[in-house]
Amino acid sequence: MPRNSVSVKIGGPAGYGIKTTGQIFSKLCLREGLNVFDTIEYPSLIRGGHNVYYALAEQRKALSHHDGLDFLIALNTESVRIHRDELSKGAGILYDPDKLDLSKTEVEKSIHLYPVSINKLAIESTGKDIARNTVALGAMACILGFSLQSLNKTIREIFGVKSKDIADMNVKAATAGYDFAKKNFNEKFEHKIHSVKRINDKRLLITGNEAIALGAIAASCSFYAAYPMTPSSSILHYLAENAEETGMVVKHAEDEISVINMAIGSSYAGVRSMCATSGGGFALMNEGFGLAGITETPLVVAEVQRPGPATGLPTWHGQGDLQFVLHAAQGEFPRVIVAPGDPTECFYETFEAFNIADKFQLPVVVLSDKYLAESTFTIRNFETDKLKINRGKIASQADLSKLEGYKRYQFSKDGVSLRSIPGLKKGRFLANSDEHDEFGYSSEDAENAAKQMEKRMQKEKELLKYLPDPVLKGPKNAKITFVSWGSTKGAILEAMEILKAQGIETNLLQMKYLWPFKADVVKRILKDAKKLVLIEGNYNGQLGKLIRQETGVEIKKKILTYDGRPVSPERIVAEVR
């Protein structure tokens, strides 16, 4: 790990406040001028099981998790057993000796053990053992070199929105843990970190899902529907919490079929609309997705992946849905698939997804995954001054008044027809799931069917001109070219820095817009590469197959993960050395 850096895990059963503890720690690190990346792993259980919160704080950019671990708060024995092999030289374990007996547990001799009676201290300081996690946080903060004042200020900032009593209770618990560590642990800990002074600091902590939600708000999305499905649910939560302020209609529907049909209906009525789900929910949305395609109704769908098939691993990471969304719904119709790689891209690409949906009158999929959706990143504040909303070819009453017989699906050079909003005079049309003529009326005429198909598919040709080209990040003449998409971006960029320090130059072709596919541009980049390495979170190398299909280039070296866990920078480095 680089200097002035620490990686922490907080492990224990569900119901122990592990996520809250981690969020306070991350906020504390941000307050102290450090950059933070954190992520949480948890089973599909309400209580029990093994939950772990990982946080990396460092002076330079923190883009992903790493394999090493500098400090572990173990709230149960299982946390030590699972994570002890991850501990770096000189790392620390904080545990409750009244609950855990580590005398028979094998750990490296360099590991510092910090026994803290956290349950006892929680009861003594607050009268409740529920505050044990905050006691542990206070002790760790002291060992790592944070000030008690800064810790308690962060606690009040987070808990103050709930109530002053809850904030006071947690301040007492944190102070008890901090004072105990200060009194009993005088040895120098190797992984202490130091505050960094930043002038005009404009950074924030944000998850991918929060960034998608903010992108929708910035794009003036007026209707959002969803049925809760991990890991997409927090988009619903965020938008619902802020609906009164934004004016957005947020609907928790009864199922995913209702969700997508509601979103299509509201879009038909003229408002920007969005829905979100994961792979299993999107399977139910397929028929509705096709309805948006044939009726040429603008729609944005966030598909936040998790491993399948069926229920699969509902709370874990995977990128197995690329080929699924590429071919979702029967028949052929244009669609756009964009896969952001970090929260900054989640925000801007979600905003742009609404412009694309309106301009080209088609469905757009924002393809994310659990690791990006629920991990927290340190980013610069979004710059919204230059963002422009483009509603495309929407007819005004003046436009319609000039027409003699409005043709909603009129044949046009770019495949996009003038779109009317219900209620406008002379703008009535039929949005028909059957193949139809220019007015929207059902037609099985062969010539018309061919012309309507060609009209719709013309949009893909126009999109290839409109969408940005994929960009090669890093030196042009690098020894290794990584090819990937989505949340693997952070781990690859971290691996590139490690390899650079070892004298190996690398670059990255990040495929952000996955469809329509810019075959000529991609082929040219790949043909110039010295060595190609494909990195994906699925078994079959789905992006690799798409690239081969569209360009004829086969990437033979693959680093594929399909165990529910994201790839680490260390694994990438080890496999390309």
Coordinates of C-alpha atoms in Angstrom, one line a residue:
M1 CA 0.0 0.0 0.0
P2 CA 1.2 3.6 -0.6
R3 CA 2.3 5.8 2.2
N4 CA -0.4 7.6 4.3
S5 CA -2.9 4.9 3.5
V6 CA -4.9 2.4 5.4
S7 CA -7.3 -0.4 4.5
V8 CA -9.9 -1.4 7.1
K9 CA -12.5 -4.2 7.4
I10 CA -15.3 -4.3 9.9
G11 CA -16.8 -7.8 10.2
G12 CA -19.7 -9.4 12.1
P13 CA -23.3 -10.6 11.8
A14 CA -26.1 -8.6 10.3
G15 CA -27.8 -6.3 12.8
Y16 CA -24.5 -5.1 14.4
G17 CA -24.5 -1.7 12.7
I18 CA -21.5 -2.6 10.5
K19 CA -22.6 -0.5 7.6
T20 CA -23.2 2.6 9.7
T21 CA -19.8 2.2 11.4
G22 CA -18.1 2.0 8.0
Q23 CA -20.0 5.0 6.7
I24 CA -18.9 7.1 9.7
F25 CA -15.3 6.0 9.2
S26 CA -15.4 6.9 5.5
K27 CA -16.9 10.3 6.3
L28 CA -14.2 10.9 8.9
C29 CA -11.5 10.1 6.4
L30 CA -13.0 12.5 3.9
R31 CA -13.2 15.2 6.5
E32 CA -9.5 14.7 7.2
G33 CA -8.6 15.3 3.6
L34 CA -8.1 11.7 2.5
N35 CA -9.7 10.0 -0.5
V36 CA -11.9 7.0 0.3
F37 CA -13.2 3.9 -1.5
D38 CA -15.5 1.6 0.4
T39 CA -17.7 -1.4 -0.3
I40 CA -19.9 -3.8 1.7
E41 CA -20.4 -7.5 1.3
Y42 CA -23.4 -9.2 2.9
P43 CA -25.5 -12.3 2.6
S44 CA -29.2 -12.3 1.7
L45 CA -30.2 -12.4 5.4
I46 CA -31.9 -9.8 7.7
R47 CA -30.0 -11.1 10.8
G48 CA -26.9 -13.2 11.2
G49 CA -24.5 -14.3 8.5
H50 CA -21.1 -12.7 7.8
N51 CA -21.2 -9.1 6.9
V52 CA -18.1 -7.1 6.2
Y53 CA -17.5 -3.4 5.4
Y54 CA -14.2 -2.6 3.6
A55 CA -12.8 0.9 3.5
L56 CA -9.6 2.2 1.9
A57 CA -8.4 5.7 2.8
E58 CA -5.4 7.2 1.2
Q59 CA -3.8 10.5 0.2
R60 CA -3.9 9.7 -3.6
K61 CA -7.0 8.6 -5.5
A62 CA -8.7 5.5 -4.1
L63 CA -10.4 3.8 -7.1
S64 CA -11.1 0.2 -5.9
H65 CA -10.5 -2.3 -3.1
H66 CA -7.1 -4.1 -2.7
D67 CA -6.3 -7.6 -1.4
G68 CA -4.2 -6.5 1.6
L69 CA -5.7 -5.4 4.9
D70 CA -4.2 -3.2 7.6
F71 CA -6.9 -3.2 10.3
L72 CA -9.7 -5.5 11.2
I73 CA -12.5 -4.9 13.7
A74 CA -13.7 -8.4 14.4
L75 CA -17.2 -8.4 16.0
N76 CA -17.3 -12.2 15.9
T77 CA -14.8 -15.2 15.6
E78 CA -15.8 -15.8 12.0
S79 CA -14.4 -12.4 11.0
V80 CA -10.9 -13.4 12.2
R81 CA -11.1 -16.8 10.6
I82 CA -12.2 -15.5 7.2
H83 CA -10.0 -12.4 7.0
R84 CA -6.8 -13.2 9.0
D85 CA -4.9 -14.3 5.8
E86 CA -5.6 -10.9 4.2
L87 CA -3.7 -9.0 7.0
S88 CA -0.6 -7.2 5.9
K89 CA 2.6 -7.0 8.0
G90 CA 2.1 -5.0 11.1
A91 CA -1.7 -5.0 10.8
G92 CA -4.1 -4.8 13.7
I93 CA -7.1 -6.8 15.0
L94 CA -9.5 -5.2 17.4
Y95 CA -11.8 -7.6 19.2
D96 CA -13.8 -8.1 22.4
P97 CA -11.9 -10.5 24.7
D98 CA -15.1 -11.2 26.6
K99 CA -16.7 -12.6 23.5
L100 CA -13.7 -13.8 21.4
D101 CA -10.8 -16.0 22.5
L102 CA -7.9 -15.5 20.1
S103 CA -5.4 -17.4 22.2
K104 CA -5.7 -20.4 19.9
T105 CA -6.1 -18.5 16.7
E106 CA -3.0 -18.5 14.5
V107 CA -2.0 -15.0 13.3
E108 CA 1.3 -13.6 12.0
K109 CA 3.7 -12.6 14.8
S110 CA 3.8 -9.0 13.4
I111 CA 0.0 -8.6 13.9
H112 CA -1.0 -6.3 16.7
L113 CA -3.9 -7.6 18.9
Y114 CA -6.1 -4.9 20.5
P115 CA -8.5 -6.5 23.1
V116 CA -11.3 -4.0 23.9
S117 CA -14.3 -5.0 26.0
I118 CA -16.6 -3.2 23.6
N119 CA -19.9 -4.7 24.9
K120 CA -19.0 -3.8 28.5
L121 CA -17.9 -0.3 27.5
A122 CA -21.0 0.2 25.5
I123 CA -23.3 -0.6 28.4
E124 CA -21.2 1.5 30.8
S125 CA -21.2 4.5 28.6
T126 CA -24.7 4.4 27.1
G127 CA -26.6 1.7 29.0
K128 CA -27.1 -0.2 25.7
D129 CA -24.9 -2.9 24.1
I130 CA -26.3 -1.8 20.7
A131 CA -23.6 0.9 20.7
R132 CA -20.7 -1.7 20.7
N133 CA -19.9 -0.9 17.0
T134 CA -19.4 2.8 17.8
V135 CA -17.1 1.8 20.8
A136 CA -15.0 -0.2 18.4
L137 CA -14.9 2.6 15.9
G138 CA -13.7 5.0 18.6
A139 CA -10.9 2.7 19.7
M140 CA -9.8 2.2 16.0
A141 CA -9.9 5.9 15.4
C142 CA -7.5 6.5 18.3
I143 CA -5.1 3.7 17.1
L144 CA -5.1 5.0 13.6
G145 CA -4.3 8.6 14.7
F146 CA -7.6 10.5 14.3
S147 CA -8.6 13.1 16.8
L148 CA -11.6 12.5 19.0
Q149 CA -12.9 15.9 18.2
S150 CA -13.1 15.2 14.5
L151 CA -14.6 11.7 15.1
N152 CA -17.4 13.1 17.3
K153 CA -18.1 15.9 14.9
T154 CA -18.6 13.4 12.1
I155 CA -20.8 11.3 14.3
R156 CA -23.0 14.2 15.1
E157 CA -23.2 15.1 11.4
I158 CA -24.5 11.6 10.5
F159 CA -26.7 10.9 13.5
G160 CA -27.9 14.4 14.1
V161 CA -30.5 14.0 11.3
K162 CA -32.1 11.2 13.3
S163 CA -32.2 12.8 16.7
K164 CA -29.9 14.6 19.2
D165 CA -30.3 11.8 21.7
I166 CA -29.1 9.2 19.2
A167 CA -26.1 11.4 18.3
D168 CA -25.3 12.0 22.0
M169 CA -25.4 8.2 22.7
N170 CA -23.0 7.4 19.9
V171 CA -20.6 10.3 20.9
K172 CA -20.5 8.8 24.4
A173 CA -19.8 5.3 23.0
A174 CA -17.1 6.5 20.6
T175 CA -15.5 8.5 23.4
A176 CA -15.4 5.5 25.7
G177 CA -13.7 3.4 23.0
Y178 CA -11.3 6.2 22.1
D179 CA -10.3 6.9 25.8
F180 CA -9.8 3.1 26.4
A181 CA -7.4 2.8 23.5
K182 CA -5.5 5.9 24.4
K183 CA -4.9 4.6 27.9
N184 CA -4.1 1.0 27.1
F185 CA -2.4 0.9 23.7
N186 CA 0.8 2.9 23.7
E187 CA 2.7 0.9 21.1
K188 CA 3.3 2.6 17.7
F189 CA 1.0 1.3 15.0
E190 CA 2.7 1.0 11.6
H191 CA -0.4 2.0 9.6
K192 CA -1.3 5.3 11.2
I193 CA -2.5 8.0 8.8
H194 CA -2.2 11.7 8.7
S195 CA -4.6 14.4 7.8
V196 CA -4.2 16.2 4.5
K197 CA -5.0 19.9 4.1
R198 CA -7.0 20.7 1.0
I199 CA -7.9 24.2 -0.2
N200 CA -11.3 24.8 -1.7
D201 CA -12.2 21.1 -1.2
K202 CA -15.0 20.1 -3.6
R203 CA -15.1 16.4 -3.0
L204 CA -18.0 14.1 -2.0
L205 CA -18.6 10.5 -1.1
I206 CA -21.2 8.9 -3.4
T207 CA -22.3 5.5 -4.6
G208 CA -23.0 4.5 -8.2
N209 CA -26.7 4.2 -7.5
E210 CA -26.9 7.7 -5.9
A211 CA -25.1 9.1 -8.9
I212 CA -27.6 7.4 -11.3
A213 CA -30.4 8.9 -9.2
L214 CA -28.8 12.4 -9.3
G215 CA -28.3 12.1 -13.0
A216 CA -32.0 11.4 -13.4
I217 CA -32.9 14.4 -11.3
A218 CA -30.5 16.6 -13.3
A219 CA -32.2 15.4 -16.5
S220 CA -35.6 16.5 -15.2
C221 CA -36.9 12.9 -15.0
S222 CA -40.5 13.4 -13.7
F223 CA -41.6 9.8 -13.2
Y224 CA -39.7 6.8 -11.7
A225 CA -41.2 3.4 -11.1
A226 CA -39.5 0.4 -9.5
Y227 CA -40.1 -2.8 -7.6
P228 CA -37.3 -3.3 -5.0
M229 CA -34.6 -5.7 -6.2
T230 CA -31.1 -5.8 -4.9
P231 CA -28.8 -4.1 -5.9
S232 CA -31.0 -1.5 -7.6
S233 CA -33.2 -0.7 -4.7
S234 CA -31.2 2.2 -3.3
I235 CA -32.1 4.2 -6.5
L236 CA -35.7 3.9 -5.5
H237 CA -34.9 4.8 -1.9
Y238 CA -32.9 7.9 -2.8
L239 CA -35.5 9.2 -5.3
A240 CA -38.4 8.6 -2.9
E241 CA -36.6 10.4 -0.1
N242 CA -36.1 13.4 -2.3
A243 CA -39.4 13.3 -4.2
E244 CA -41.0 16.2 -2.3
E245 CA -38.1 18.5 -3.1
T246 CA -37.7 17.4 -6.8
G247 CA -41.3 17.0 -7.6
M248 CA -40.7 13.6 -9.2
V249 CA -43.5 11.1 -9.1
V250 CA -41.9 7.9 -7.5
K251 CA -44.0 4.8 -7.7
H252 CA -43.3 1.5 -5.9
A253 CA -45.3 -0.8 -8.2
E254 CA -46.5 -4.3 -7.5
D255 CA -44.1 -6.1 -9.9
E256 CA -41.6 -5.4 -12.7
I257 CA -44.2 -5.9 -15.5
S258 CA -46.2 -3.0 -14.0
V259 CA -43.0 -1.0 -13.5
I260 CA -42.0 -0.8 -17.1
N261 CA -45.5 -0.4 -18.5
M262 CA -46.1 2.5 -16.1
A263 CA -42.8 4.1 -17.2
I264 CA -43.8 3.7 -20.9
G265 CA -47.2 5.1 -20.2
S266 CA -45.8 8.2 -18.5
S267 CA -43.3 8.7 -21.3
Y268 CA -46.1 8.4 -23.9
A269 CA -47.8 11.2 -21.9
G270 CA -44.8 13.4 -22.4
V271 CA -42.7 13.3 -19.3
R272 CA -39.2 11.9 -18.9
S273 CA -39.5 8.5 -17.3
M274 CA -37.2 5.8 -15.9
C275 CA -37.3 2.5 -14.1
A276 CA -34.7 0.3 -12.6
T277 CA -34.2 -3.4 -11.6
S278 CA -31.7 -6.2 -11.7
G279 CA -31.4 -9.1 -14.1
G280 CA -34.3 -11.1 -12.7
G281 CA -36.6 -8.1 -12.8
F282 CA -35.5 -7.2 -16.3
A283 CA -36.4 -10.7 -17.4
L284 CA -40.0 -9.8 -16.5
M285 CA -39.7 -6.4 -18.3
N286 CA -38.7 -8.0 -21.7
E287 CA -42.1 -7.7 -23.3
G288 CA -42.5 -4.1 -22.1
F289 CA -39.0 -3.3 -23.4
G290 CA -40.1 -4.5 -26.8
L291 CA -43.2 -2.4 -26.6
A292 CA -41.0 0.7 -26.1
G293 CA -39.1 -0.4 -29.1
I294 CA -41.9 -0.8 -31.6
T295 CA -43.9 2.2 -30.3
E296 CA -40.7 4.3 -30.4
T297 CA -41.3 5.6 -26.9
P298 CA -38.4 7.1 -25.1
L299 CA -37.4 5.1 -22.0
V300 CA -34.4 4.8 -19.6
V301 CA -33.9 1.6 -17.8
A302 CA -31.2 1.1 -15.2
E303 CA -30.2 -2.6 -15.1
V304 CA -28.0 -3.1 -12.0
Q305 CA -26.5 -6.6 -12.4
R306 CA -26.0 -9.4 -9.9
P307 CA -25.0 -13.0 -10.5
G308 CA -27.7 -15.3 -11.9
P309 CA -29.4 -17.3 -13.2
A310 CA -32.7 -17.2 -11.3
T311 CA -32.2 -15.8 -7.8
G312 CA -28.5 -16.5 -8.1
L313 CA -26.4 -14.5 -5.7
P314 CA -28.7 -11.6 -4.9
T315 CA -26.3 -9.5 -2.8
W316 CA -23.1 -10.1 -4.7
H317 CA -21.2 -8.8 -7.8
G318 CA -21.5 -9.9 -11.4
Q319 CA -21.4 -8.7 -15.0
G320 CA -23.4 -11.5 -16.6
D321 CA -26.2 -9.6 -18.3
L322 CA -24.5 -7.9 -21.2
Q323 CA -25.6 -10.4 -23.8
F324 CA -29.0 -10.5 -22.2
V325 CA -29.7 -6.8 -22.6
L326 CA -28.2 -6.8 -26.1
H327 CA -30.9 -9.3 -27.2
A328 CA -33.7 -8.5 -24.8
A329 CA -37.2 -8.9 -26.2
Q330 CA -38.2 -10.7 -29.4
G331 CA -37.5 -9.3 -32.8
E332 CA -35.2 -6.5 -33.9
F333 CA -35.3 -2.9 -32.8
P334 CA -32.7 -0.2 -31.9
R335 CA -31.5 0.3 -28.4
V336 CA -28.6 1.9 -26.6
I337 CA -26.6 0.2 -23.9
V338 CA -24.2 2.3 -21.9
A339 CA -22.1 0.9 -19.0
P340 CA -20.6 3.6 -16.7
G341 CA -17.4 2.7 -14.9
D342 CA -17.5 5.0 -11.8
P343 CA -20.0 7.3 -10.1
T344 CA -19.0 10.3 -12.2
E345 CA -19.8 8.4 -15.4
C346 CA -23.0 7.1 -13.7
F347 CA -24.2 10.7 -13.3
Y348 CA -23.3 12.1 -16.7
E349 CA -24.2 9.0 -18.7
T350 CA -27.6 8.8 -17.0
F351 CA -28.2 12.4 -17.8
E352 CA -27.2 11.8 -21.4
A353 CA -29.4 8.6 -21.5
F354 CA -32.5 10.8 -21.3
N355 CA -31.3 13.0 -24.1
I356 CA -30.6 9.9 -26.3
A357 CA -33.9 8.3 -25.5
D358 CA -35.8 11.5 -26.4
K359 CA -33.7 12.4 -29.5
F360 CA -33.9 9.0 -31.0
Q361 CA -37.2 7.8 -29.5
L362 CA -36.0 4.5 -28.2
P363 CA -35.1 2.6 -24.9
V364 CA -31.7 3.2 -23.3
V365 CA -30.2 0.8 -20.8
V366 CA -27.8 2.1 -18.2
L367 CA -26.0 -1.1 -17.3
S368 CA -24.4 -1.1 -13.9
D369 CA -23.6 -3.8 -11.2
K370 CA -23.5 -4.4 -7.5
Y371 CA -19.9 -3.3 -7.0
L372 CA -20.4 0.0 -8.7
A373 CA -24.0 0.5 -7.4
E374 CA -23.3 0.0 -3.7
S375 CA -19.6 1.0 -3.3
T376 CA -18.7 4.5 -2.2
F377 CA -16.2 6.6 -4.1
T378 CA -14.5 10.0 -3.5
I379 CA -15.2 12.2 -6.5
R380 CA -15.2 15.8 -7.5
N381 CA -18.5 17.7 -7.4
F382 CA -20.5 17.3 -10.5
E383 CA -20.4 20.3 -12.9
T384 CA -23.9 20.9 -14.2
D385 CA -23.6 24.4 -15.7
K386 CA -23.0 23.1 -19.2
L387 CA -25.6 20.3 -19.1
K388 CA -28.3 20.8 -21.7
I389 CA -31.6 18.9 -22.0
N390 CA -32.6 17.8 -25.5
R391 CA -36.2 16.6 -25.9
G392 CA -35.8 15.8 -29.6
K393 CA -38.6 16.1 -32.1
I394 CA -41.6 17.0 -29.9
A395 CA -44.4 18.7 -31.7
S396 CA -45.8 22.0 -30.5
Q397 CA -49.4 23.0 -31.0
A398 CA -48.2 25.4 -33.7
D399 CA -46.4 22.5 -35.5
L400 CA -49.5 20.3 -35.5
S401 CA -51.8 23.1 -36.6
K402 CA -49.9 23.3 -39.9
L403 CA -50.3 19.6 -40.7
E404 CA -53.0 17.9 -42.7
G405 CA -53.2 14.5 -41.1
Y406 CA -50.5 13.9 -38.4
K407 CA -48.3 10.8 -39.1
R408 CA -46.6 9.8 -35.8
Y409 CA -44.5 7.2 -37.6
Q410 CA -43.8 9.1 -40.7
F411 CA -40.9 7.8 -42.8
S412 CA -37.9 10.1 -42.4
K413 CA -34.3 10.3 -43.4
D414 CA -32.9 9.8 -39.9
G415 CA -35.6 7.4 -38.8
V416 CA -37.0 9.8 -36.2
S417 CA -40.6 11.2 -36.6
L418 CA -42.3 14.1 -35.1
R419 CA -43.7 13.1 -31.7
S420 CA -47.0 14.4 -30.3
I421 CA -48.1 14.6 -26.7
P422 CA -51.7 13.5 -25.8
G423 CA -54.1 16.5 -25.5
L424 CA -52.7 18.5 -28.4
K425 CA -55.2 19.2 -31.2
K426 CA -54.6 17.4 -34.5
G427 CA -51.9 15.3 -32.7
R428 CA -53.8 12.1 -32.0
F429 CA -52.2 8.8 -32.9
L430 CA -52.2 5.1 -31.9
A431 CA -49.2 3.7 -30.1
N432 CA -49.6 0.2 -31.3
S433 CA -47.7 -3.0 -30.4
D434 CA -48.7 -4.5 -33.7
E435 CA -46.7 -3.5 -36.8
H436 CA -48.3 -0.4 -38.0
D437 CA -48.5 2.3 -40.7
E438 CA -47.4 5.9 -40.4
F439 CA -50.5 6.8 -38.4
G440 CA -50.0 3.9 -36.0
Y441 CA -52.8 1.7 -37.3
S442 CA -52.1 -2.0 -37.6
S443 CA -50.8 -3.1 -40.9
E444 CA -49.5 -6.5 -42.3
D445 CA -48.6 -5.1 -45.7
A446 CA -45.2 -6.4 -46.7
E447 CA -43.9 -3.1 -48.2
N448 CA -45.0 -1.1 -45.1
A449 CA -43.5 -3.7 -42.7
A450 CA -40.1 -3.5 -44.5
K451 CA -40.2 0.3 -44.5
Q452 CA -41.1 0.6 -40.8
M453 CA -38.3 -1.8 -39.9
E454 CA -35.8 0.1 -42.0
K455 CA -37.1 3.4 -40.5
R456 CA -36.5 2.2 -36.9
M457 CA -33.1 0.6 -37.6
Q458 CA -31.9 3.7 -39.3
K459 CA -31.6 5.1 -35.8
E460 CA -28.7 2.8 -35.1
K461 CA -26.8 4.3 -38.1
E462 CA -27.5 7.8 -36.8
L463 CA -26.4 6.8 -33.3
L464 CA -23.0 5.6 -34.6
K465 CA -22.4 9.2 -35.7
Y466 CA -23.8 10.7 -32.5
L467 CA -22.3 8.6 -29.8
P468 CA -18.7 9.3 -28.6
D469 CA -15.9 7.0 -29.8
P470 CA -14.3 4.7 -27.2
V471 CA -11.1 6.2 -25.8
L472 CA -7.7 4.6 -25.1
K473 CA -6.5 5.6 -21.6
G474 CA -2.7 5.6 -21.1
P475 CA 0.3 5.6 -23.4
K476 CA -0.4 4.7 -27.0
N477 CA 2.5 2.3 -27.4
A478 CA 1.9 0.4 -24.2
K479 CA 3.1 -3.2 -23.8
I480 CA -0.3 -4.3 -22.6
T481 CA -3.8 -3.1 -23.6
F482 CA -6.6 -4.0 -21.1
V483 CA -10.1 -4.2 -22.6
S484 CA -13.1 -4.0 -20.3
W485 CA -16.4 -2.3 -19.3
G486 CA -18.3 -1.2 -16.2
S487 CA -17.0 -1.4 -12.7
T488 CA -13.7 -3.2 -13.5
K489 CA -12.4 0.2 -14.5
G490 CA -11.2 1.2 -11.0
A491 CA -9.3 -2.0 -10.4
I492 CA -7.6 -1.9 -13.8
L493 CA -6.5 1.8 -13.3
E494 CA -5.0 0.8 -9.9
A495 CA -3.3 -2.2 -11.5
M496 CA -1.9 0.1 -14.2
E497 CA -0.3 2.3 -11.6
I498 CA 1.3 -0.8 -9.9
L499 CA 2.6 -2.1 -13.2
K500 CA 3.9 1.4 -14.2
A501 CA 6.0 1.4 -10.9
Q502 CA 7.4 -1.9 -12.0
G503 CA 8.4 -0.5 -15.4
I504 CA 5.5 -2.0 -17.4
E505 CA 3.5 0.5 -19.5
T506 CA -0.2 -0.4 -20.0
N507 CA -3.3 1.3 -21.3
L508 CA -7.1 0.7 -21.1
L509 CA -9.8 0.5 -23.8
Q510 CA -12.9 1.1 -21.7
M511 CA -16.0 0.2 -23.7
K512 CA -18.6 2.6 -22.3
Y513 CA -21.2 2.6 -25.1
L514 CA -21.6 -1.1 -25.8
W515 CA -24.4 -0.8 -28.4
P516 CA -24.6 0.4 -31.1
F517 CA -21.1 -1.0 -31.5
K518 CA -18.4 1.2 -33.1
A519 CA -16.7 -1.7 -34.8
D520 CA -14.3 0.4 -37.0
V521 CA -12.9 2.4 -34.2
V522 CA -12.5 -0.6 -31.8
K523 CA -10.9 -2.7 -34.5
R524 CA -8.4 0.0 -35.3
I525 CA -7.4 0.3 -31.6
L526 CA -7.2 -3.5 -31.1
K527 CA -5.1 -4.1 -34.2
D528 CA -2.5 -1.6 -33.0
A529 CA -2.2 -3.2 -29.6
K530 CA 0.9 -5.3 -28.7
K531 CA -0.9 -7.6 -26.2
L532 CA -4.6 -7.7 -25.4
V533 CA -6.1 -8.7 -22.0
L534 CA -9.8 -8.9 -21.5
I535 CA -11.2 -8.3 -18.0
E536 CA -14.8 -9.1 -17.1
G537 CA -17.0 -10.2 -14.3
N538 CA -18.6 -13.2 -16.1
Y539 CA -17.8 -16.7 -17.2
N540 CA -18.0 -16.4 -21.0
G541 CA -16.2 -13.2 -21.6
Q542 CA -19.3 -11.6 -23.0
L543 CA -17.7 -8.3 -24.2
G544 CA -14.9 -10.4 -25.8
K545 CA -17.6 -12.4 -27.7
L546 CA -19.2 -9.1 -28.8
I547 CA -15.9 -7.7 -30.0
R548 CA -15.2 -10.9 -32.0
Q549 CA -18.6 -10.8 -33.5
E550 CA -18.3 -7.2 -34.6
T551 CA -14.6 -6.9 -35.5
G552 CA -13.3 -10.4 -36.0
V553 CA -10.6 -9.8 -33.3
E554 CA -10.4 -12.5 -30.7
I555 CA -8.8 -11.6 -27.3
K556 CA -7.1 -14.8 -26.1
K557 CA -5.8 -13.6 -22.7
K558 CA -8.8 -13.3 -20.3
I559 CA -9.1 -12.5 -16.6
L560 CA -12.7 -13.5 -15.8
T561 CA -14.4 -13.5 -12.3
Y562 CA -17.7 -15.3 -11.7
D563 CA -17.6 -16.1 -8.0
G564 CA -19.6 -13.1 -6.9
R565 CA -16.5 -11.1 -6.0
P566 CA -15.0 -8.2 -8.0
V567 CA -11.5 -8.5 -9.5
S568 CA -8.7 -6.9 -7.5
P569 CA -5.7 -4.9 -8.8
E570 CA -3.4 -7.5 -7.3
R571 CA -4.9 -10.3 -9.3
I572 CA -4.7 -8.4 -12.5
V573 CA -1.0 -7.6 -11.9
A574 CA -0.3 -11.3 -11.0
E575 CA -1.9 -12.6 -14.1
V576 CA -0.2 -10.3 -16.6
R577 CA 3.3 -10.4 -15.1

